[in-house]
Structure formats: C-alpha cells, structure tokens
GROMACS .gro file of C-alpha atoms in nm:
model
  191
    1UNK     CA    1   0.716  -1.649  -0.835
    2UNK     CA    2   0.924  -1.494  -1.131
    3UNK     CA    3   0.936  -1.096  -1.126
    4UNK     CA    4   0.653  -0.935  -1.259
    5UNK     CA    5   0.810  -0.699  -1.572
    6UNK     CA    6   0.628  -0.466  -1.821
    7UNK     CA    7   0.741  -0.482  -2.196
    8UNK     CA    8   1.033  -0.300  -2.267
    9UNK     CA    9   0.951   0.097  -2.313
   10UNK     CA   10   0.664   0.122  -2.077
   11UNK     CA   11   0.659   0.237  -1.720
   12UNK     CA   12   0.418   0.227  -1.427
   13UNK     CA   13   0.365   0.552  -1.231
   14UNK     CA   14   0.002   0.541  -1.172
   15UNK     CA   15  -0.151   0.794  -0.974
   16UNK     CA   16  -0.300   0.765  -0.632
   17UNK     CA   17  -0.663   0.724  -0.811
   18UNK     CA   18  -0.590   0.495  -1.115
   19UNK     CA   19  -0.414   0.293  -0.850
   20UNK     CA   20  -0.777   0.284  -0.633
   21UNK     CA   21  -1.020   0.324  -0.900
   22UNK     CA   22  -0.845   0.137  -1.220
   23UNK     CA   23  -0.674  -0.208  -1.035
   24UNK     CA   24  -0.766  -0.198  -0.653
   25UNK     CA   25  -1.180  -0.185  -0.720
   26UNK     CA   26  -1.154  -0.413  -1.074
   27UNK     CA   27  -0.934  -0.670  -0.822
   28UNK     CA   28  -1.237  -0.622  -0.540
   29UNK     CA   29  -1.491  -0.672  -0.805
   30UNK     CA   30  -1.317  -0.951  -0.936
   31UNK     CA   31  -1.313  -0.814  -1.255
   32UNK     CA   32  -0.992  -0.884  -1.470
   33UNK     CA   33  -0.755  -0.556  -1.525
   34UNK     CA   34  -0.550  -0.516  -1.822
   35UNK     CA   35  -0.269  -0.508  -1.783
   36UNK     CA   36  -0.234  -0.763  -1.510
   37UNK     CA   37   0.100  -0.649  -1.418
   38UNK     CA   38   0.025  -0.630  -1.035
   39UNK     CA   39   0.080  -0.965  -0.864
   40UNK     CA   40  -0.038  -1.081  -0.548
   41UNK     CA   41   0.187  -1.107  -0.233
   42UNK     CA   42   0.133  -1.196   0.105
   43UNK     CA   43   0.336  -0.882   0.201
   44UNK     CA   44   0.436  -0.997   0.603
   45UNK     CA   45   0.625  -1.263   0.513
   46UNK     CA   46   0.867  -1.056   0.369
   47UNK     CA   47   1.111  -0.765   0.480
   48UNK     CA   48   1.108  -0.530   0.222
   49UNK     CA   49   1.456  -0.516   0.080
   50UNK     CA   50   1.341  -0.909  -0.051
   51UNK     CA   51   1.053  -0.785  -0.214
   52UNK     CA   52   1.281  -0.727  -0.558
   53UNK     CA   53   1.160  -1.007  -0.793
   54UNK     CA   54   0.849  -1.086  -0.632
   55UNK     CA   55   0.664  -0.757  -0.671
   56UNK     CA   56   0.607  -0.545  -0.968
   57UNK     CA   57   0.922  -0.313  -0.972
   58UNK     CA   58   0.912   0.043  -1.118
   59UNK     CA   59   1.234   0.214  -1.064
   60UNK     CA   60   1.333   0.202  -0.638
   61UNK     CA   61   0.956   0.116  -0.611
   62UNK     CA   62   0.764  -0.213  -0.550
   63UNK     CA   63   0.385  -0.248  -0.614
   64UNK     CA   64   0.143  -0.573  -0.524
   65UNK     CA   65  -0.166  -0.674  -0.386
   66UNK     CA   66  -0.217  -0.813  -0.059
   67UNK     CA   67  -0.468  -0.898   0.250
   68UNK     CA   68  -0.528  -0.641   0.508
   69UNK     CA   69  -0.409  -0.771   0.789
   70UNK     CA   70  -0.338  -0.685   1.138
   71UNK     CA   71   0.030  -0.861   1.147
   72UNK     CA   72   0.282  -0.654   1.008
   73UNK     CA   73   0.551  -0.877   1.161
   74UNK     CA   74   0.817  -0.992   0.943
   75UNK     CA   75   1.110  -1.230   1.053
   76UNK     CA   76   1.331  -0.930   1.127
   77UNK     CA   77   1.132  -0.629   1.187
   78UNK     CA   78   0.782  -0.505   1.168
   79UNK     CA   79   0.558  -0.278   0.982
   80UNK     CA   80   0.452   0.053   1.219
   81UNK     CA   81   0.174   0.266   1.066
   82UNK     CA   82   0.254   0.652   1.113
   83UNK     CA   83  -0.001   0.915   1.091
   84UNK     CA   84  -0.364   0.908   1.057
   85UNK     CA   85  -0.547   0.811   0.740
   86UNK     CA   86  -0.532   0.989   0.406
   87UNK     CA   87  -0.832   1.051   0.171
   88UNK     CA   88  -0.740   0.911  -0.176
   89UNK     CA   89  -0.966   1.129  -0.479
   90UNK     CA   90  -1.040   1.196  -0.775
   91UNK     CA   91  -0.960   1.440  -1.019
   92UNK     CA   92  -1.347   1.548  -0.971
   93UNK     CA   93  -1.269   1.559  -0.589
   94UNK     CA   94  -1.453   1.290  -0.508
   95UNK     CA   95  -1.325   1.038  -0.234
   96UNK     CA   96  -1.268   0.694  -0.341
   97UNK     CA   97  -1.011   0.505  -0.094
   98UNK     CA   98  -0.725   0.608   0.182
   99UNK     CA   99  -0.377   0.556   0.221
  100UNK     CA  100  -0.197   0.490   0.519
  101UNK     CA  101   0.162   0.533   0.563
  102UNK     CA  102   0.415   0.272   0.783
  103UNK     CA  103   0.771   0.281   0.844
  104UNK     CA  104   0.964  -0.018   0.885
  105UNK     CA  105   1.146  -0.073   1.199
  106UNK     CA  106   1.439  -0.377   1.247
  107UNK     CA  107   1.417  -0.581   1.555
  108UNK     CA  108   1.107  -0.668   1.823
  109UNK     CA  109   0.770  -0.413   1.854
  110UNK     CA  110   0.783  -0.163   2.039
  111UNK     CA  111   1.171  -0.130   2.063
  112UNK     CA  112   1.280  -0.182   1.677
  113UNK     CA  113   1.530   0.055   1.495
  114UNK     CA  114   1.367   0.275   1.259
  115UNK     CA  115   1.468   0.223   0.898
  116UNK     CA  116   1.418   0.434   0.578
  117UNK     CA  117   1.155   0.180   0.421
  118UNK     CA  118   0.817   0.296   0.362
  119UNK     CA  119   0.518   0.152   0.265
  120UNK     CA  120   0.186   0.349   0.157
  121UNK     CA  121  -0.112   0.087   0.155
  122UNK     CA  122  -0.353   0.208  -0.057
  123UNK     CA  123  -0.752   0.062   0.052
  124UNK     CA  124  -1.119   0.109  -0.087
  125UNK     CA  125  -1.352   0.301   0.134
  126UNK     CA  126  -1.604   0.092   0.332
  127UNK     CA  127  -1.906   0.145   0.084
  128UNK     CA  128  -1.733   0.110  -0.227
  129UNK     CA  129  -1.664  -0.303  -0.176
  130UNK     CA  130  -2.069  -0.291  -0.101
  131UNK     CA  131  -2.138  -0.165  -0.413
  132UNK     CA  132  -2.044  -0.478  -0.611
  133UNK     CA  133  -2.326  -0.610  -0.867
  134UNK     CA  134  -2.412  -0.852  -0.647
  135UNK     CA  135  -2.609  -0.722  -0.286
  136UNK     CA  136  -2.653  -1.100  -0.107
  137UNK     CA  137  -2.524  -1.088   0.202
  138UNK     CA  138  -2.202  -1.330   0.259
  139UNK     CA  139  -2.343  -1.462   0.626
  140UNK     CA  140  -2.627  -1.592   0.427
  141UNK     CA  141  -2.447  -1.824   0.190
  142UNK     CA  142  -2.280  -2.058   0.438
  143UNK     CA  143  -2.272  -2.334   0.223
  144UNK     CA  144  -2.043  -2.162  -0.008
  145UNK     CA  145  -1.765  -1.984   0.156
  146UNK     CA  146  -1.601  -1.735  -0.038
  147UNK     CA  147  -1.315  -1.531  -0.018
  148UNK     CA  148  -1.332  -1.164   0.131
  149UNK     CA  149  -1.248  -0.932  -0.197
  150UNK     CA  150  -1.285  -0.628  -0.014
  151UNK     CA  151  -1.001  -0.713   0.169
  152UNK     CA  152  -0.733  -0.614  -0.062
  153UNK     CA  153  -0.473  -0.326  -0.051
  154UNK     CA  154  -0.236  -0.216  -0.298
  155UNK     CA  155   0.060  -0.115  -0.172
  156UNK     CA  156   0.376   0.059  -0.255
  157UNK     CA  157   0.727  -0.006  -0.085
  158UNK     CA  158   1.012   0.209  -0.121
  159UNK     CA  159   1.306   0.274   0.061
  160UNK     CA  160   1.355   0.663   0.136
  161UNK     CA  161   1.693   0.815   0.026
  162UNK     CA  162   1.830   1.058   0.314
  163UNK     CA  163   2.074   1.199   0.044
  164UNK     CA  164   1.833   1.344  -0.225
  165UNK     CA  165   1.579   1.519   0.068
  166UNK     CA  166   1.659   1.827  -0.129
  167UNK     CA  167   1.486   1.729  -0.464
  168UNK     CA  168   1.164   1.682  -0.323
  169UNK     CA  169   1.043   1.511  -0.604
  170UNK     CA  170   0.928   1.165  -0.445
  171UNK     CA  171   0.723   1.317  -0.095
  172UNK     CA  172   0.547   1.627  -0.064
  173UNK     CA  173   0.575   1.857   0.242
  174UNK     CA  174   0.267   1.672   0.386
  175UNK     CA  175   0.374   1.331   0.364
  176UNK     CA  176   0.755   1.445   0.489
  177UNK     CA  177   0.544   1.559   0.808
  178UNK     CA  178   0.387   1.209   0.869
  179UNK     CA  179   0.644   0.991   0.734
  180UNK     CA  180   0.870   1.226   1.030
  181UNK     CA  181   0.585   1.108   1.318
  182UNK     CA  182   0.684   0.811   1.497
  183UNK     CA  183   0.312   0.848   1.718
  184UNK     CA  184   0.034   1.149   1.726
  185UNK     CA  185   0.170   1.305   2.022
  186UNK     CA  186   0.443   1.509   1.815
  187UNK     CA  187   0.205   1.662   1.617
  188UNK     CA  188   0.299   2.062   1.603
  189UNK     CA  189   0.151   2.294   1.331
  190UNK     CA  190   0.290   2.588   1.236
  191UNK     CA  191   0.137   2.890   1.305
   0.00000   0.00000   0.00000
C-alpha cells in the first residue's frame, strides 16, 4: 500500500469525537467519509515503528482502521492494554465510544521489555453498531454472509518521547497515570 497523505497545507488532528462520531460510525455504517484519508490496516502484523507509509501519518502520529481482535502479537513484541476503559463524548456530554490504551512491549508475553509506543484504540459503544438503518438480524441471513462492521477500531500509534515529559502538551495528567500502569494492582489515588 502507498502512504496515505493529505494535500499539502492541511493537517489531521481530529478530536476524540470526530474521530468516533465523523469516520469510525460512517466506516460501521458503511457509509463513505470524505475525506477518505484513513486506510485500513490489519494492525498485528506490524510492530509499530513499520507502520510509517502504511498508515495515515500526522506529525509522530499514525492513524488507521482495523479489526478488533484479541491477538495483539506482532513478530517481535506484543500489544498489552493498560488501564481500564475510557468513555469517549461529546461536546454535549453524551457518550458515544471508548478508548483503550496499550503499551508495546519487545520480546514474548508476559516477560517483554516495555517500550515507549502507545496505541489508543478508539471503538463504538455496543448499541451504537445496532442502530444501523437496517434491524435484520445477521444469524438470520445465512445464505449471505457478511462482514462484521461493528468490528472496527480506529486507532492511533505514537511513540512517547521521555525527553519532552515537561511540555505536557501530547497526554494529560490522566492518561500519564494509565499509560504509567503496567496492571490494576498499582492503582494509588491521591488523597
């Protein structure tokens, strides 16, 4: 696949919604989204420093669509999901997907060395692929298999810089606590 660029003088830093609401449920409804500047990648495959040229780049960051899937294995690491699940919503507060958060790690599960790659995979809520225009039930059209739209994630992949902690521009003091969490157990809040 060639890399996925926009024209010269745009950028792409869409916001946790427009990424849910404006290309995640158009690509679950199978409805076309303009632009199509998002392409899809079978993300596992992949260790993230290759995904330059085969995801949408913006800056250090690297967007695409891909399958939910339970194997986050790639050929030299894996994908380990940190934290617990984060409401995605609107600017009218009203909950329309979650992100979840996973670290990288080089080598074999469970014992793989921690790198500085993150991934935030951004999914539709449960009801929201239900509410497509059409309300047949796929186990009733056997004759016609069909593909699983609801399936699909966005996600972004970027490798965190240790040196620039200080700017604080790219995490928030929320996702610096979960992106820190290797499991639940060393959860501590302040008092």
């Amino acid at each position: 696949m060639s890399s996925v660029n926009l024209p010269p003088g745009f950028r792409f830093y869409p916001t946790e919604e427009e990424l849910v609401v404006h290309f995640l449920q158009r690509k679950a409804a199978l409805l076309p989204c303009h632009p199509d500047v998002i392409p899809d990648l079978d993300l596992y495959p992949y260790d993230p420093w290759e995904l330059d040229g085969k995801a949408l780049a913006e800056g250090k960051q690297w967007y695409f669509y891909s399958r939910r899937t339970q194997n986050r294995i790639t050929e030299n690491g894996y994908w380990n999901a940190i934290g617990i699940d984060e409401p995605v919503l609107t600017s009218a507060n009203k909950r329309v997907g979650m992100k979840k958060y996973s670290v990288f790690y080089v080598g074999e599960a469970p014992v793989g060395m921690k790198t500085n790659w993150i991934m935030e995979e951004y999914r539709l809520l449960s009801s929201s692929s239900s509410d497509s225009a059409s309300s047949s039930r796929p186990s009733k059209t056997r004759g016609h298999p069909k593909k699983d739209h609801s399936k699909w994630v966005i996600c972004k992949v970027y490798e965190r810089n240790c040196d620039d902690e200080d700017d604080g521009t790219e995490l928030s003091c929320l996702d610096e606590v979960f992106l820190s969490l290797d499991d639940l157990d060393e959860i501590s809040l302040p008092n």
